[in-house]
Tab-separated table of C-alpha atoms in Angstrom:
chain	number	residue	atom	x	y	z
V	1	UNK	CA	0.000	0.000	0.000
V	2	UNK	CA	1.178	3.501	-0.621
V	3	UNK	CA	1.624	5.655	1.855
V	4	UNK	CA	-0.299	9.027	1.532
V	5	UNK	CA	1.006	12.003	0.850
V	6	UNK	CA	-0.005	13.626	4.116
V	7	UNK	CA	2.279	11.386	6.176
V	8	UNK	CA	5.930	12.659	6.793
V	9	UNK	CA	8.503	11.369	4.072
V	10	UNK	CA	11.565	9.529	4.826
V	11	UNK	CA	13.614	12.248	4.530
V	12	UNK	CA	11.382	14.037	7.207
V	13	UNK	CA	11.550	10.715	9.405
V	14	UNK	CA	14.996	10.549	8.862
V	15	UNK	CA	15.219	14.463	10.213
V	16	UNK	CA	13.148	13.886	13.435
V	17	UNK	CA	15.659	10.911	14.330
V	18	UNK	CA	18.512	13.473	13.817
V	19	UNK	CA	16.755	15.636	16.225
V	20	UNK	CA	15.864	13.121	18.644
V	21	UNK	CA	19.927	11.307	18.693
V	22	UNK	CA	21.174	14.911	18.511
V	23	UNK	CA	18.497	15.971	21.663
V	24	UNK	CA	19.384	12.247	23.738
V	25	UNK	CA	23.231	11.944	22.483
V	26	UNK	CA	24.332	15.222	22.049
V	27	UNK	CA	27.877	15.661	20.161
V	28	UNK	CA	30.260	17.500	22.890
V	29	UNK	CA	34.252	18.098	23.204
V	30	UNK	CA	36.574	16.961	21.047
V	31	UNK	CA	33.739	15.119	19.138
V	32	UNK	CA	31.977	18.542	18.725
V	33	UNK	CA	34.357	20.021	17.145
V	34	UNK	CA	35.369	17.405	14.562
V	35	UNK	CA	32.108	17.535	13.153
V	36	UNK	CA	32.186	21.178	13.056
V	37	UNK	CA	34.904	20.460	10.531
V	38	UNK	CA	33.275	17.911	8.915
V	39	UNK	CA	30.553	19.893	8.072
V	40	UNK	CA	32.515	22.174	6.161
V	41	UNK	CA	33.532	19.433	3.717
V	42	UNK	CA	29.938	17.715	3.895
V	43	UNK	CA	28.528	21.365	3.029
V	44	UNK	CA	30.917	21.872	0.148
V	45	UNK	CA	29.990	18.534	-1.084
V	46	UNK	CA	26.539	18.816	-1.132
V	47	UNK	CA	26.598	22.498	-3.387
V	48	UNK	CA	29.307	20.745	-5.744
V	49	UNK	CA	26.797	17.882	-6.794
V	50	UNK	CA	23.841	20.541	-6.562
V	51	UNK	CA	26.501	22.002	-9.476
V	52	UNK	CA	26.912	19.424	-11.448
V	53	UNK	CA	23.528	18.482	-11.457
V	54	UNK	CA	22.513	21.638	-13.002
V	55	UNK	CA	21.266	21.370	-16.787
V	56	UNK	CA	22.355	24.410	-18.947
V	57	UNK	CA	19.895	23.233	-21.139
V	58	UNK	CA	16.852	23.396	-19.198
V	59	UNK	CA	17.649	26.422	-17.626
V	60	UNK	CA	17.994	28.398	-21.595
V	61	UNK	CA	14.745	26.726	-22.328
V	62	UNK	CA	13.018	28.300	-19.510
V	63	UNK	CA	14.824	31.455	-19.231
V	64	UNK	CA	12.489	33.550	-21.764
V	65	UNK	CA	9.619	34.177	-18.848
V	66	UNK	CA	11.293	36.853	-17.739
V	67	UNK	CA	7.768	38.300	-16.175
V	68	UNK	CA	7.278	34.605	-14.604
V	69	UNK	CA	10.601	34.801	-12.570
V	70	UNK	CA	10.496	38.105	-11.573
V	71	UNK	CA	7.092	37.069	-9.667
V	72	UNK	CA	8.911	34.400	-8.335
V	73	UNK	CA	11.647	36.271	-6.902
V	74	UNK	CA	9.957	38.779	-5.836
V	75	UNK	CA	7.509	36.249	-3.856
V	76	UNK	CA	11.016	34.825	-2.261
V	77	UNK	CA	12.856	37.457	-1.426
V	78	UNK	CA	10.121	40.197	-0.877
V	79	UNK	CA	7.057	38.895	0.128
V	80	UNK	CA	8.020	36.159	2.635
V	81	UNK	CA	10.584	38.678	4.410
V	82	UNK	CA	7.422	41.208	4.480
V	83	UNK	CA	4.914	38.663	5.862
V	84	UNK	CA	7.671	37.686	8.151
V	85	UNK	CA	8.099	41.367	9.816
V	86	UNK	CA	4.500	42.210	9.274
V	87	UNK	CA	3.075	39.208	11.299
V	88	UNK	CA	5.649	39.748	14.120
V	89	UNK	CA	3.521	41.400	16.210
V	90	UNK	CA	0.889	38.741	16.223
V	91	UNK	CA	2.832	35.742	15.579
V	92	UNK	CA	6.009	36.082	17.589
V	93	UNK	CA	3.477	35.788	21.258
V	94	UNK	CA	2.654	32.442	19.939
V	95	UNK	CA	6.694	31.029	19.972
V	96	UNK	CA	9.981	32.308	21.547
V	97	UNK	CA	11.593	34.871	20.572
V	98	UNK	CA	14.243	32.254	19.102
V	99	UNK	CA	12.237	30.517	17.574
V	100	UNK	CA	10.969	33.640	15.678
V	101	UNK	CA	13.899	34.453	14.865
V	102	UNK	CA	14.216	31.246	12.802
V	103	UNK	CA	11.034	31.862	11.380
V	104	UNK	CA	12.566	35.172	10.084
V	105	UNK	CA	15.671	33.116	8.375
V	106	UNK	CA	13.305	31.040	6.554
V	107	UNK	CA	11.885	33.960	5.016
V	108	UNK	CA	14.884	35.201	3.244
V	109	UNK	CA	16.199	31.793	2.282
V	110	UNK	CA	15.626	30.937	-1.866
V	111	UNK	CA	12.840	28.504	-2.694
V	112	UNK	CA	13.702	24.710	-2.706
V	113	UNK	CA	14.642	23.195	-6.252
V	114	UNK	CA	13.687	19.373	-6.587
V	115	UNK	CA	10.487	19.680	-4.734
V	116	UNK	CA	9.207	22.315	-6.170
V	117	UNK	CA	9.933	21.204	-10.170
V	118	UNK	CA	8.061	17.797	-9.142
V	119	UNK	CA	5.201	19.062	-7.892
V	120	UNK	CA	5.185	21.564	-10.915
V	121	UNK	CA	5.666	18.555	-13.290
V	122	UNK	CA	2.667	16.443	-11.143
V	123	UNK	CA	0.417	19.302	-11.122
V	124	UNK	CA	1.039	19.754	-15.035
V	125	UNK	CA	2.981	23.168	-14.853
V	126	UNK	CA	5.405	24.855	-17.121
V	127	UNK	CA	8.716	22.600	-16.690
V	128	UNK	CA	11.094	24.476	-17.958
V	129	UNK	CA	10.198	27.647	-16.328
V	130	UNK	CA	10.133	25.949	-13.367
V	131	UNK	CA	13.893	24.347	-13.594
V	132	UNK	CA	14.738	27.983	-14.473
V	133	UNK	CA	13.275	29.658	-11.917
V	134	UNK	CA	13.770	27.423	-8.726
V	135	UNK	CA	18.011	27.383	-10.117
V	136	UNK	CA	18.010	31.063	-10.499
V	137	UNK	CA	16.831	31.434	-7.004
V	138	UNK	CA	19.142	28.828	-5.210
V	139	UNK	CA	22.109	31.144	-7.131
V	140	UNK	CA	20.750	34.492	-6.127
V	141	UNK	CA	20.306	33.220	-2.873
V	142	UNK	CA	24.014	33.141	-2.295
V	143	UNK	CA	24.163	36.707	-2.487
V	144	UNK	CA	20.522	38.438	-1.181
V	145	UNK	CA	19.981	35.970	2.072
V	146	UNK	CA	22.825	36.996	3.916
V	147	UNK	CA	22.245	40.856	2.974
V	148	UNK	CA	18.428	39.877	4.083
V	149	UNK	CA	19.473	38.314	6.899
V	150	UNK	CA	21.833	42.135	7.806
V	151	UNK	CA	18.368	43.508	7.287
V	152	UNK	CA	15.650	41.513	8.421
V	153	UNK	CA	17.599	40.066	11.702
V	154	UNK	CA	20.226	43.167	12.326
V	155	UNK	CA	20.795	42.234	16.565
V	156	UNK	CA	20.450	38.060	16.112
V	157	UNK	CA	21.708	36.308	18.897
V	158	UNK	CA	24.754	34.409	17.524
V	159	UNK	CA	24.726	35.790	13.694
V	160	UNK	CA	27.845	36.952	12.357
V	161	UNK	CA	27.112	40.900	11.904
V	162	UNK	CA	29.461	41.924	8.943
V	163	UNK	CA	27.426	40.787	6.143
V	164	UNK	CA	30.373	41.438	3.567
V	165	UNK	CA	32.014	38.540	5.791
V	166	UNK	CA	29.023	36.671	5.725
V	167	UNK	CA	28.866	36.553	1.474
V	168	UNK	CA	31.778	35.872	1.378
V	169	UNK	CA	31.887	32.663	3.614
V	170	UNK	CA	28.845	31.303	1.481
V	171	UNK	CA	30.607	31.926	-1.645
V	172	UNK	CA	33.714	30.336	-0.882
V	173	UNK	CA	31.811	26.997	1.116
V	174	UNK	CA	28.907	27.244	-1.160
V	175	UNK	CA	29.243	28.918	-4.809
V	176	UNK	CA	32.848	28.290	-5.130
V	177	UNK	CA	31.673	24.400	-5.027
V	178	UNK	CA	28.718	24.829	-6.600
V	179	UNK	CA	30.602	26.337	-9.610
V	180	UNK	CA	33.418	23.796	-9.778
V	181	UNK	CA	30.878	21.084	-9.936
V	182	UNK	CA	28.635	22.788	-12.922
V	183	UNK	CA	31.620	23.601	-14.678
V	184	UNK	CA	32.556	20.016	-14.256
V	185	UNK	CA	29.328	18.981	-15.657
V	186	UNK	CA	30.020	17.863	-19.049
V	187	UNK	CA	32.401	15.072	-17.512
V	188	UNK	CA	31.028	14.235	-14.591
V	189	UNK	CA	26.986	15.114	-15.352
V	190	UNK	CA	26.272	11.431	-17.240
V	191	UNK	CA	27.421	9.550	-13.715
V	192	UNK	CA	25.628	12.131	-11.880
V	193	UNK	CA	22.543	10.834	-13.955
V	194	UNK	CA	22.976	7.257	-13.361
V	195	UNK	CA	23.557	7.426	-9.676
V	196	UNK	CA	21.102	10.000	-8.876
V	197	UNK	CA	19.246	7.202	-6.526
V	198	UNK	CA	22.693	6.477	-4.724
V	199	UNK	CA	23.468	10.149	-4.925
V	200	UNK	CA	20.238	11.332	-3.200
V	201	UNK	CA	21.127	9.758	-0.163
V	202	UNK	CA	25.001	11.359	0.152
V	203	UNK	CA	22.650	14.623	-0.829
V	204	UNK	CA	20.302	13.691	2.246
V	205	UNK	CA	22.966	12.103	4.567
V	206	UNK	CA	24.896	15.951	4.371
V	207	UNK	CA	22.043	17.859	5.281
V	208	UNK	CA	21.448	15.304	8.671
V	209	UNK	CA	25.056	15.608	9.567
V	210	UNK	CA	24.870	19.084	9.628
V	211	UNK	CA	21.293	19.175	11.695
V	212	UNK	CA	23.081	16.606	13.956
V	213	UNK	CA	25.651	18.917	14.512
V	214	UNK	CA	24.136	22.218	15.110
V	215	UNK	CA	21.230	20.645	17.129
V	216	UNK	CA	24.027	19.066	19.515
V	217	UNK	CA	25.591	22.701	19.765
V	218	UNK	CA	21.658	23.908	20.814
V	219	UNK	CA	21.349	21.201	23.184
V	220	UNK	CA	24.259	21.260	24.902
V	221	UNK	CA	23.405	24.728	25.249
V	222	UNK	CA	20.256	24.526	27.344
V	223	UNK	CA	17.286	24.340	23.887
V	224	UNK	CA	15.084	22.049	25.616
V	225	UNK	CA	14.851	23.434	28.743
V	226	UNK	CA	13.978	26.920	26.927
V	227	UNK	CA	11.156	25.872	24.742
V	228	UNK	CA	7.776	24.670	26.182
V	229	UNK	CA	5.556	22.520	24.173
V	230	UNK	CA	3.501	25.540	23.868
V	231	UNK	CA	6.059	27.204	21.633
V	232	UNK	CA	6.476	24.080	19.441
V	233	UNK	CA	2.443	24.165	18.847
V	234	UNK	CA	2.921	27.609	17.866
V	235	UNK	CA	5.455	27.171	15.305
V	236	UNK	CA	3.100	24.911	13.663
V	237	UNK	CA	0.773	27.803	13.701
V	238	UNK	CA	3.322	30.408	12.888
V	239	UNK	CA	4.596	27.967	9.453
V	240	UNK	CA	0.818	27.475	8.756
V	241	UNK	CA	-0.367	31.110	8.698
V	242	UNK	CA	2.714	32.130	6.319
V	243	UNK	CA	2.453	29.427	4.028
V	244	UNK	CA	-1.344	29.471	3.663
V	245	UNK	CA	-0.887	33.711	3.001
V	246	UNK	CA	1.976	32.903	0.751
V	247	UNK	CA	0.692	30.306	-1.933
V	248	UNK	CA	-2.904	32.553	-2.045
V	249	UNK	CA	-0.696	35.468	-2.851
V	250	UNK	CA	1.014	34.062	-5.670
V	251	UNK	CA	-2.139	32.103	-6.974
V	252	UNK	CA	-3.977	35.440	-6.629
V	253	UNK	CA	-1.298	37.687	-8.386
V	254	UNK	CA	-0.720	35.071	-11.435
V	255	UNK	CA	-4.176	35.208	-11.936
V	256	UNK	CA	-4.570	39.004	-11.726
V	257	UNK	CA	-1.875	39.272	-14.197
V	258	UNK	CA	-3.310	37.049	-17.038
V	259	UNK	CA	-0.668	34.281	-16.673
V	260	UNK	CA	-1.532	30.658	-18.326
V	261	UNK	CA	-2.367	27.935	-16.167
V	262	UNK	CA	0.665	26.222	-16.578
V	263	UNK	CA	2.711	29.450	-15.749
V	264	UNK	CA	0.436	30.041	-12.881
V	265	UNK	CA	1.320	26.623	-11.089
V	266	UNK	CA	4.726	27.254	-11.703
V	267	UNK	CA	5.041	30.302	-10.088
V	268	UNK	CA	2.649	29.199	-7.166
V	269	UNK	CA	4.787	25.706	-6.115
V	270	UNK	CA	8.431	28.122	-6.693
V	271	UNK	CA	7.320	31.179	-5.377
V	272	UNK	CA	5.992	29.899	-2.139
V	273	UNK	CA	8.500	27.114	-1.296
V	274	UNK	CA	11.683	27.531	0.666
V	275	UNK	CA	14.857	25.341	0.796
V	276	UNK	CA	15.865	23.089	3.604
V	277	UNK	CA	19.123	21.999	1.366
V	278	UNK	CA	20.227	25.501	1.091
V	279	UNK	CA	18.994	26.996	4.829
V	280	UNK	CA	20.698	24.377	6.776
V	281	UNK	CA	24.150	24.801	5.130
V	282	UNK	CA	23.462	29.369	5.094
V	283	UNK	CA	22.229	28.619	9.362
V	284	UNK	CA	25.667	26.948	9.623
V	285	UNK	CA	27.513	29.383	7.708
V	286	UNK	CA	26.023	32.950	9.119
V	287	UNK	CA	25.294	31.709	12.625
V	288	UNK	CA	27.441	30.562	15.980
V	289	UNK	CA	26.825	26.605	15.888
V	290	UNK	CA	24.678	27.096	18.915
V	291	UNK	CA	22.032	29.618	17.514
V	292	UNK	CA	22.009	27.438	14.532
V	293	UNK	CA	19.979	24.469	16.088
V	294	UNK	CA	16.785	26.783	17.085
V	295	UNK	CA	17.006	28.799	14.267
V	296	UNK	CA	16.842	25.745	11.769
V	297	UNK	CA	13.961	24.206	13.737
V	298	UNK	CA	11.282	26.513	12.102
V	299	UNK	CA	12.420	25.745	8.885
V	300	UNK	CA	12.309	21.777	9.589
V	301	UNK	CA	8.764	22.511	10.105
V	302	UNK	CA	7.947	24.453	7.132
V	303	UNK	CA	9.557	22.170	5.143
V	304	UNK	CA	7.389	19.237	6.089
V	305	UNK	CA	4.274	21.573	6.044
V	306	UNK	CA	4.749	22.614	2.531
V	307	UNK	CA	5.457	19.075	1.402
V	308	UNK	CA	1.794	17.570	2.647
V	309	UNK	CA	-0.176	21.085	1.692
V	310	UNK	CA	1.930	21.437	-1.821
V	311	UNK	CA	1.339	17.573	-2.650
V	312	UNK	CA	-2.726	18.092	-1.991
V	313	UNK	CA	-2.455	21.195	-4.465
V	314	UNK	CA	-0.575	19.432	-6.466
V	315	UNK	CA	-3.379	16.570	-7.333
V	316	UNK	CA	-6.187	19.240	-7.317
V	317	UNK	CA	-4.165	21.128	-10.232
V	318	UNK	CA	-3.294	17.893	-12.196
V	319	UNK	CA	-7.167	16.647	-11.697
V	320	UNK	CA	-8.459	20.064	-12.529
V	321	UNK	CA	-5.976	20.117	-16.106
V	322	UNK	CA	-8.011	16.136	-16.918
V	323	UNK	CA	-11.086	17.702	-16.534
V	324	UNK	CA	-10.774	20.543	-18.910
């Protein structure tokens, strides 16, 4: 029997484990910090086969809906970051003021890549615009998180406050990889293509070591005995209200403007999606190691929220498109 969409994935699974070994077997000492320099590798790793995996191809073909991406980029980097600060007032009661602060990260981060082009492709959306636009935001990412982050989060416990700094530690763990491994493409992309089932988990298995690691940092720190279940129930909350405002915005404002349908789903599953692959590795980057585990802890949640509510919106698009 399958299991239904509205159950966590194994990915997620795999993620609440982390939490939980990280939470009862916290990493400590010498320990600590040899998986602080793991990470680095892991991290640099993980953007090199994001690189390679990049098709030139795709992203040409999709690169003419110049009005499309702008609408997605302005939905990632503008209106999330907006909702964010606007909803402060009211939201941040419900959680801690840590946690909130996580919350704020997640708005600024780019919008998730694979997830994103495969419910476009389920729900019958423009594929090519989609590849284009969910690449193009991972890249600019690089460059207008950590200046959001200056902006949005200026007196963050534990952030790293000269944002000049902070670019240029993602560029040379992130886009300097990242690069290599695109450039390397031709040579390397055909292997990439046949192992992409092996691959996924050395993709999946770099993102846990580096939750492992920063949640160990929070834990060790005192996390659990600062957030009541309370807070945790609010996050939920919190994730819910943002992510329910952001996909009617962009369905709303594709509509408004006279886009296709096909152009419309794309820009509502990449313009309202954000990127655990990318946040964990930025957290890590433009954060102390022990700030990192609450801040990444809202977007753990978001991520698994946008999975079940994207794969439901998904079917109704795709059901919608056989009955016309």
């Amino acid at each position: 029997m399958a299991r239904s969409r509205l159950l966590p994935d194994n990915f997620t699974l795999a993620l609440l484990g982390t939490v939980a070994l990280a939470s009862l077997l916290p990493a400590s000492g010498e320990l600590a910090r040899w998986l602080e320099r793991a990470t680095v590798g892991v991290v640099a790793l993980l953007f090199f086969m994001h690189g390679a995996k990049l098709s030139r191809q795709a992203v040409l073909a999709g690169i003419g809906h110049w009005r499309l991406h702008l609408l997605v980029v302005g939905s990632t980097f503008a209106l999330f970051p907006l909702l964010g600060l606007a909803l402060r007032p009211v939201l941040q009661p419900l959680v801690t003021h840590e946690l909130y602060v996580g919350v704020l990260f997640l708005c600024v981060l780019p919008a998730t890549v694979q997830s994103a082009i495969a419910f476009t492709a389920v729900a019958g959306g423009n594929m090519a615009a989609a590849v284009c636009s969910a690449s193009a935001s991972t890249l600019l990412g690089i460059f207008i998180t950590p200046v959001l982050v200056s902006l949005v989060l200026p007196q963050a416990g534990g952030m790293q406050q000269d944002v000049l700094a902070g670019i240029g530690r993602i560029m040379l763990q992130l886009m300097l990889p990242f690069a290599c491994g695109h450039l390397l493409r031709p040579w390397i992309g055909g292997f990439m293509a046949r192992r992409a089932a092996a691959l996924k988990y050395v993709d999946q298995g770099s993102v846990l070591l580096v939750v492992y690691t920063a949640f160990s940092a929070a834990v060790v720190g005192g996390l659990w005995q600062m957030l009541a279940p309370s807070a945790l129930a609010g996050l939920l909350l919190v994730c819910a209200v943002i992510l329910g405002l952001a996909l009617s915005a962009t369905t709303w404002v594709a509509r408004r403007l006279g886009f296709s349908r096909e152009d419309e789903i794309t820009i509502v599953f990449c313009g309202s999606k954000k990127s655990l692959v990318s946040g964990v590795p930025m957290a890590k980057v433009l954060f102390d190691s022990q700030a990192a585990g609450a801040i990444v802890l809202p977007l753990m949640v978001f991520h698994q929220l946008q999975l079940m509510v994207c794969a439901v919106l998904a079917q109704r698009y795709a059901r919608a498109g056989r009955a016309t």
